[in-house]
């Protein structure tokens, strides 16, 4: 997902048909130069995002490495969020600080070209709707991306947990408190909060690809995780970090608290949380982001 990706064919076609230059010529006026910072059309953005998913699927080993690094970047965002909110007693202020610290993780992922599974869920589904990717290819993209992100996040958290030091004491208590809240939500609550999470996050991803200036792209990339963290929603890879910290700190430093969090599929289990939030994130990214944008692009094309 590079920040300098070339715009797709649809953009140039749309400009030929509806550019200010074309309109001005039609009414007999002088040509009006196109604004280079004007956002791409929805159709051009859809083509761009779908093409990115197809490119990832075409290079599976590179995609796996990009997913590993992307997972580590998300876990780094979780670490920063816990650090800045440790000792903050006012819930709203703590959430704001967490969002501000976590927001840069998605900017790093998008600008560096790494991969985040929730973004790939939406992008790959757009490719399926456009018939440039098969259902089997989409399943491969989701499975490999999810595994890569989880492993990358756990590796990062393990390194921090073994190090201990500043991640013990008050930090460990904060991590246990946040992880317990996230793992302890009822099924429906966790599922719907995961839907809302990718509704926020993948809309910002689409806006990243719709924008043309670097500043606008990074702003949109920052807003997605900033919003979903402040809103208290559920993101599968972020939760691997938030739940993984207390689990692994307790594993390597038994005096560190882990709350009621467990590893397996039982109540408050990490695997349970991964299953629920993965499903919710998938629904949010596909039905609430990818599908509406694809429908809008189709309707605009038919109108033209």
Short mmCIF file of C-alpha atoms in Angstrom, two decimals:
data_model
loop_
_atom_site.label_atom_id
_atom_site.label_comp_id
_atom_site.label_asym_id
_atom_site.label_seq_id
_atom_site.Cartn_x
_atom_site.Cartn_y
_atom_site.Cartn_z
CA UNK A 1 0.00 0.00 0.00
CA UNK A 2 2.34 2.71 -1.21
CA UNK A 3 1.65 6.38 -0.91
CA UNK A 4 2.72 7.07 -4.50
CA UNK A 5 0.59 4.42 -6.22
CA UNK A 6 -0.51 5.52 -9.67
CA UNK A 7 -4.17 6.32 -10.14
CA UNK A 8 -6.20 3.73 -12.08
CA UNK A 9 -7.59 4.00 -15.57
CA UNK A 10 -11.04 5.01 -14.33
CA UNK A 11 -9.66 8.25 -12.96
CA UNK A 12 -8.30 9.32 -16.34
CA UNK A 13 -11.48 8.21 -18.05
CA UNK A 14 -13.59 10.16 -15.57
CA UNK A 15 -11.50 13.26 -16.12
CA UNK A 16 -11.92 12.98 -19.88
CA UNK A 17 -15.67 12.85 -19.54
CA UNK A 18 -16.29 15.20 -16.63
CA UNK A 19 -13.19 17.33 -16.19
CA UNK A 20 -13.48 21.09 -15.81
CA UNK A 21 -11.66 21.37 -19.12
CA UNK A 22 -14.35 19.34 -20.88
CA UNK A 23 -17.16 21.27 -19.24
CA UNK A 24 -15.62 24.63 -20.07
CA UNK A 25 -15.13 23.66 -23.69
CA UNK A 26 -18.72 22.50 -23.91
CA UNK A 27 -20.00 25.92 -22.89
CA UNK A 28 -17.48 27.78 -25.04
CA UNK A 29 -15.26 28.99 -22.23
CA UNK A 30 -11.52 28.81 -21.76
CA UNK A 31 -10.09 25.51 -20.43
CA UNK A 32 -9.97 25.34 -16.62
CA UNK A 33 -6.87 23.50 -15.37
CA UNK A 34 -7.56 20.52 -13.13
CA UNK A 35 -6.78 20.89 -9.42
CA UNK A 36 -3.97 18.37 -8.66
CA UNK A 37 -5.15 18.13 -5.04
CA UNK A 38 -8.79 17.36 -5.82
CA UNK A 39 -9.71 13.91 -4.42
CA UNK A 40 -10.16 11.02 -6.81
CA UNK A 41 -13.65 9.92 -7.72
CA UNK A 42 -15.20 7.06 -5.77
CA UNK A 43 -14.86 4.80 -8.80
CA UNK A 44 -11.16 5.61 -9.17
CA UNK A 45 -10.63 4.95 -5.48
CA UNK A 46 -12.43 1.60 -5.68
CA UNK A 47 -10.23 0.56 -8.61
CA UNK A 48 -7.13 1.64 -6.77
CA UNK A 49 -7.94 -0.22 -3.55
CA UNK A 50 -8.99 -3.39 -5.40
CA UNK A 51 -5.80 -3.34 -7.47
CA UNK A 52 -3.76 -3.12 -4.27
CA UNK A 53 -5.42 -6.30 -2.95
CA UNK A 54 -4.80 -8.15 -6.22
CA UNK A 55 -1.13 -7.13 -6.13
CA UNK A 56 -0.77 -8.49 -2.59
CA UNK A 57 -2.34 -11.81 -3.48
CA UNK A 58 -0.01 -12.13 -6.47
CA UNK A 59 3.06 -12.08 -4.19
CA UNK A 60 2.15 -14.36 -1.26
CA UNK A 61 5.56 -14.52 0.43
CA UNK A 62 6.01 -10.77 0.27
CA UNK A 63 2.45 -10.41 1.56
CA UNK A 64 3.23 -12.65 4.53
CA UNK A 65 6.26 -10.56 5.47
CA UNK A 66 4.26 -7.34 5.04
CA UNK A 67 1.61 -8.80 7.36
CA UNK A 68 4.20 -9.77 9.98
CA UNK A 69 5.60 -6.25 10.02
CA UNK A 70 2.12 -4.72 9.99
CA UNK A 71 1.14 -6.74 13.05
CA UNK A 72 4.24 -5.55 14.90
CA UNK A 73 3.36 -1.94 14.03
CA UNK A 74 -0.12 -2.35 15.48
CA UNK A 75 1.29 -3.88 18.67
CA UNK A 76 3.67 -0.91 18.90
CA UNK A 77 0.62 1.35 18.73
CA UNK A 78 -0.98 -0.63 21.57
CA UNK A 79 2.20 -0.25 23.62
CA UNK A 80 2.23 3.53 23.14
CA UNK A 81 -1.48 3.75 23.96
CA UNK A 82 -0.97 1.92 27.25
CA UNK A 83 2.09 3.98 28.16
CA UNK A 84 0.43 7.38 27.71
CA UNK A 85 -2.75 6.34 29.54
CA UNK A 86 -1.02 4.76 32.55
CA UNK A 87 -1.90 6.69 35.69
CA UNK A 88 -4.60 8.78 33.98
CA UNK A 89 -7.75 8.54 36.11
CA UNK A 90 -10.22 10.44 33.89
CA UNK A 91 -11.69 7.93 31.37
CA UNK A 92 -12.28 10.42 28.54
CA UNK A 93 -8.80 11.88 28.82
CA UNK A 94 -7.26 8.40 28.98
CA UNK A 95 -9.12 7.39 25.80
CA UNK A 96 -8.07 10.57 24.03
CA UNK A 97 -4.42 10.00 24.88
CA UNK A 98 -4.65 6.38 23.77
CA UNK A 99 -6.14 7.39 20.44
CA UNK A 100 -3.50 10.05 19.83
CA UNK A 101 -0.69 7.60 20.58
CA UNK A 102 -2.21 4.71 18.62
CA UNK A 103 -3.14 6.72 15.52
CA UNK A 104 0.32 6.76 13.96
CA UNK A 105 0.40 2.95 13.69
CA UNK A 106 -1.95 2.94 10.69
CA UNK A 107 -0.05 5.82 9.10
CA UNK A 108 3.13 3.74 9.34
CA UNK A 109 1.40 0.73 7.80
CA UNK A 110 -0.17 2.55 4.86
CA UNK A 111 2.78 4.78 4.00
CA UNK A 112 5.40 2.02 4.37
CA UNK A 113 3.38 -0.45 2.30
CA UNK A 114 2.90 -3.01 5.07
CA UNK A 115 -0.37 -4.93 5.57
CA UNK A 116 -3.20 -4.89 8.10
CA UNK A 117 -5.79 -7.64 7.88
CA UNK A 118 -8.80 -5.40 8.40
CA UNK A 119 -7.72 -3.21 5.48
CA UNK A 120 -7.18 -6.33 3.37
CA UNK A 121 -10.65 -7.60 4.28
CA UNK A 122 -12.22 -4.52 2.71
CA UNK A 123 -9.78 -4.20 -0.19
CA UNK A 124 -9.99 -7.87 -1.13
CA UNK A 125 -13.78 -7.83 -1.02
CA UNK A 126 -13.79 -4.90 -3.44
CA UNK A 127 -11.58 -6.99 -5.75
CA UNK A 128 -14.06 -9.89 -5.48
CA UNK A 129 -16.97 -7.59 -6.31
CA UNK A 130 -15.03 -6.26 -9.31
CA UNK A 131 -14.26 -9.87 -10.33
CA UNK A 132 -10.52 -9.29 -10.34
CA UNK A 133 -10.06 -11.76 -7.45
CA UNK A 134 -11.66 -15.14 -6.85
CA UNK A 135 -13.40 -16.12 -3.62
CA UNK A 136 -10.60 -18.60 -3.01
CA UNK A 137 -8.00 -15.89 -3.53
CA UNK A 138 -9.86 -13.68 -1.06
CA UNK A 139 -9.95 -16.46 1.54
CA UNK A 140 -6.20 -16.93 1.09
CA UNK A 141 -5.62 -13.19 1.51
CA UNK A 142 -7.65 -13.07 4.73
CA UNK A 143 -6.17 -16.21 6.29
CA UNK A 144 -2.53 -15.40 5.52
CA UNK A 145 -2.97 -11.77 6.49
CA UNK A 146 -4.64 -12.65 9.79
CA UNK A 147 -2.00 -15.22 10.73
CA UNK A 148 0.83 -12.88 9.74
CA UNK A 149 -0.58 -9.96 11.73
CA UNK A 150 -1.20 -12.08 14.83
CA UNK A 151 2.29 -13.60 14.77
CA UNK A 152 3.93 -10.22 14.15
CA UNK A 153 2.00 -8.62 17.01
CA UNK A 154 2.82 -11.46 19.40
CA UNK A 155 6.52 -11.34 18.52
CA UNK A 156 6.64 -7.63 19.30
CA UNK A 157 4.75 -8.04 22.56
CA UNK A 158 6.97 -10.97 23.57
CA UNK A 159 10.12 -8.89 23.11
CA UNK A 160 8.67 -6.14 25.30
CA UNK A 161 7.44 -8.63 27.90
CA UNK A 162 10.81 -10.34 28.19
CA UNK A 163 12.46 -6.94 28.55
CA UNK A 164 10.22 -6.05 31.50
CA UNK A 165 11.69 -2.85 32.95
CA UNK A 166 9.31 0.06 32.28
CA UNK A 167 6.56 -2.38 31.28
CA UNK A 168 6.14 -3.70 34.82
CA UNK A 169 4.52 -1.99 37.76
CA UNK A 170 1.94 0.66 36.82
CA UNK A 171 2.13 -0.20 33.11
CA UNK A 172 1.39 -3.87 33.78
CA UNK A 173 -1.59 -2.92 35.94
CA UNK A 174 -2.95 -0.65 33.21
CA UNK A 175 -2.45 -3.37 30.57
CA UNK A 176 -4.30 -5.92 32.72
CA UNK A 177 -7.19 -3.50 33.29
CA UNK A 178 -7.58 -2.65 29.58
CA UNK A 179 -7.21 -6.26 28.47
CA UNK A 180 -9.75 -7.50 31.01
CA UNK A 181 -12.35 -4.98 29.81
CA UNK A 182 -11.85 -5.91 26.16
CA UNK A 183 -11.88 -9.66 26.78
CA UNK A 184 -14.80 -9.53 29.19
CA UNK A 185 -17.47 -8.07 26.92
CA UNK A 186 -20.50 -10.21 25.95
CA UNK A 187 -20.48 -11.81 22.51
CA UNK A 188 -22.96 -9.43 20.88
CA UNK A 189 -21.29 -6.36 22.36
CA UNK A 190 -17.82 -7.43 21.23
CA UNK A 191 -19.11 -8.39 17.77
CA UNK A 192 -20.91 -5.10 17.16
CA UNK A 193 -18.01 -3.03 18.49
CA UNK A 194 -15.77 -4.90 16.06
CA UNK A 195 -18.17 -4.02 13.23
CA UNK A 196 -18.07 -0.35 14.24
CA UNK A 197 -14.27 -0.48 14.44
CA UNK A 198 -13.74 -1.38 10.79
CA UNK A 199 -16.56 0.92 9.75
CA UNK A 200 -14.36 3.73 11.12
CA UNK A 201 -11.01 2.31 10.12
CA UNK A 202 -11.60 1.12 6.56
CA UNK A 203 -13.51 4.25 5.62
CA UNK A 204 -10.35 6.14 6.54
CA UNK A 205 -8.33 3.66 4.48
CA UNK A 206 -10.54 4.37 1.46
CA UNK A 207 -10.13 8.10 2.05
CA UNK A 208 -6.36 7.55 2.11
CA UNK A 209 -6.53 6.15 -1.41
CA UNK A 210 -9.03 8.79 -2.51
CA UNK A 211 -6.79 11.68 -1.45
CA UNK A 212 -3.96 12.99 -3.64
CA UNK A 213 -1.76 15.00 -1.28
CA UNK A 214 0.54 13.31 1.23
CA UNK A 215 -0.76 15.45 4.08
CA UNK A 216 -4.38 14.51 3.37
CA UNK A 217 -3.49 10.82 3.08
CA UNK A 218 -1.64 10.72 6.38
CA UNK A 219 -4.43 12.65 8.08
CA UNK A 220 -7.03 10.13 6.95
CA UNK A 221 -4.77 7.23 7.94
CA UNK A 222 -4.33 8.74 11.40
CA UNK A 223 -8.03 9.43 11.94
CA UNK A 224 -9.18 5.80 11.58
CA UNK A 225 -7.30 4.23 14.52
CA UNK A 226 -7.58 7.47 16.49
CA UNK A 227 -11.38 7.23 16.23
CA UNK A 228 -11.78 3.52 16.92
CA UNK A 229 -9.55 3.62 20.01
CA UNK A 230 -11.34 6.63 21.47
CA UNK A 231 -14.68 4.97 20.72
CA UNK A 232 -13.71 1.87 22.72
CA UNK A 233 -14.27 -0.44 19.76
CA UNK A 234 -12.70 -3.83 19.06
CA UNK A 235 -9.92 -4.47 16.53
CA UNK A 236 -8.61 -8.01 16.25
CA UNK A 237 -4.90 -7.19 15.92
CA UNK A 238 -4.97 -4.29 18.35
CA UNK A 239 -6.59 -6.68 20.84
CA UNK A 240 -3.77 -9.17 20.32
CA UNK A 241 -1.55 -6.41 21.67
CA UNK A 242 -3.88 -5.26 24.45
CA UNK A 243 -4.53 -8.81 25.67
CA UNK A 244 -1.08 -10.11 24.84
CA UNK A 245 0.75 -7.64 27.06
CA UNK A 246 -0.78 -8.78 30.38
CA UNK A 247 -0.63 -12.44 29.34
CA UNK A 248 3.03 -12.38 28.33
CA UNK A 249 4.15 -10.04 31.10
CA UNK A 250 2.63 -12.45 33.59
CA UNK A 251 4.27 -15.40 31.79
CA UNK A 252 7.79 -13.96 32.05
CA UNK A 253 7.25 -11.96 35.25
CA UNK A 254 4.74 -13.88 37.42
CA UNK A 255 4.27 -10.92 39.75
CA UNK A 256 2.74 -8.88 36.92
CA UNK A 257 -1.09 -9.00 36.95
CA UNK A 258 -3.03 -10.42 34.04
CA UNK A 259 -6.58 -9.87 35.27
CA UNK A 260 -9.08 -12.51 34.19
CA UNK A 261 -7.57 -12.97 30.71
CA UNK A 262 -6.75 -16.47 29.47
CA UNK A 263 -5.11 -17.92 26.36
CA UNK A 264 -7.77 -20.24 24.98
CA UNK A 265 -11.38 -20.35 23.81
CA UNK A 266 -12.89 -20.06 27.27
CA UNK A 267 -14.44 -16.93 28.82
CA UNK A 268 -12.06 -13.95 28.53
CA UNK A 269 -9.77 -16.07 26.33
CA UNK A 270 -7.44 -14.56 23.72
CA UNK A 271 -8.50 -17.06 21.05
CA UNK A 272 -12.16 -16.37 21.82
CA UNK A 273 -11.55 -12.65 21.40
CA UNK A 274 -9.68 -13.20 18.11
CA UNK A 275 -12.57 -15.27 16.72
CA UNK A 276 -15.29 -12.78 17.68
CA UNK A 277 -13.45 -9.64 16.65
CA UNK A 278 -12.26 -11.17 13.36
CA UNK A 279 -15.87 -11.91 12.42
CA UNK A 280 -17.05 -8.45 13.42
CA UNK A 281 -14.17 -6.74 11.63
CA UNK A 282 -14.93 -8.78 8.50
CA UNK A 283 -18.59 -7.74 8.55
CA UNK A 284 -17.74 -4.09 9.13
CA UNK A 285 -15.10 -3.91 6.41
CA UNK A 286 -17.08 -5.76 3.75
CA UNK A 287 -20.76 -4.93 4.25
CA UNK A 288 -20.42 -1.42 5.68
CA UNK A 289 -17.44 -0.09 3.71
CA UNK A 290 -16.51 -2.10 0.61
CA UNK A 291 -20.05 -2.90 -0.56
CA UNK A 292 -21.45 0.67 -0.35
CA UNK A 293 -18.45 2.15 -2.16
CA UNK A 294 -18.69 -0.50 -4.89
CA UNK A 295 -22.42 0.12 -5.33
CA UNK A 296 -21.88 3.88 -5.58
CA UNK A 297 -19.12 3.39 -8.18
CA UNK A 298 -21.37 1.10 -10.24
CA UNK A 299 -24.30 3.52 -10.12
CA UNK A 300 -22.10 6.45 -11.15
CA UNK A 301 -20.69 4.51 -14.09
CA UNK A 302 -24.12 3.53 -15.33
CA UNK A 303 -25.23 7.12 -15.14
CA UNK A 304 -22.29 8.20 -17.24
#
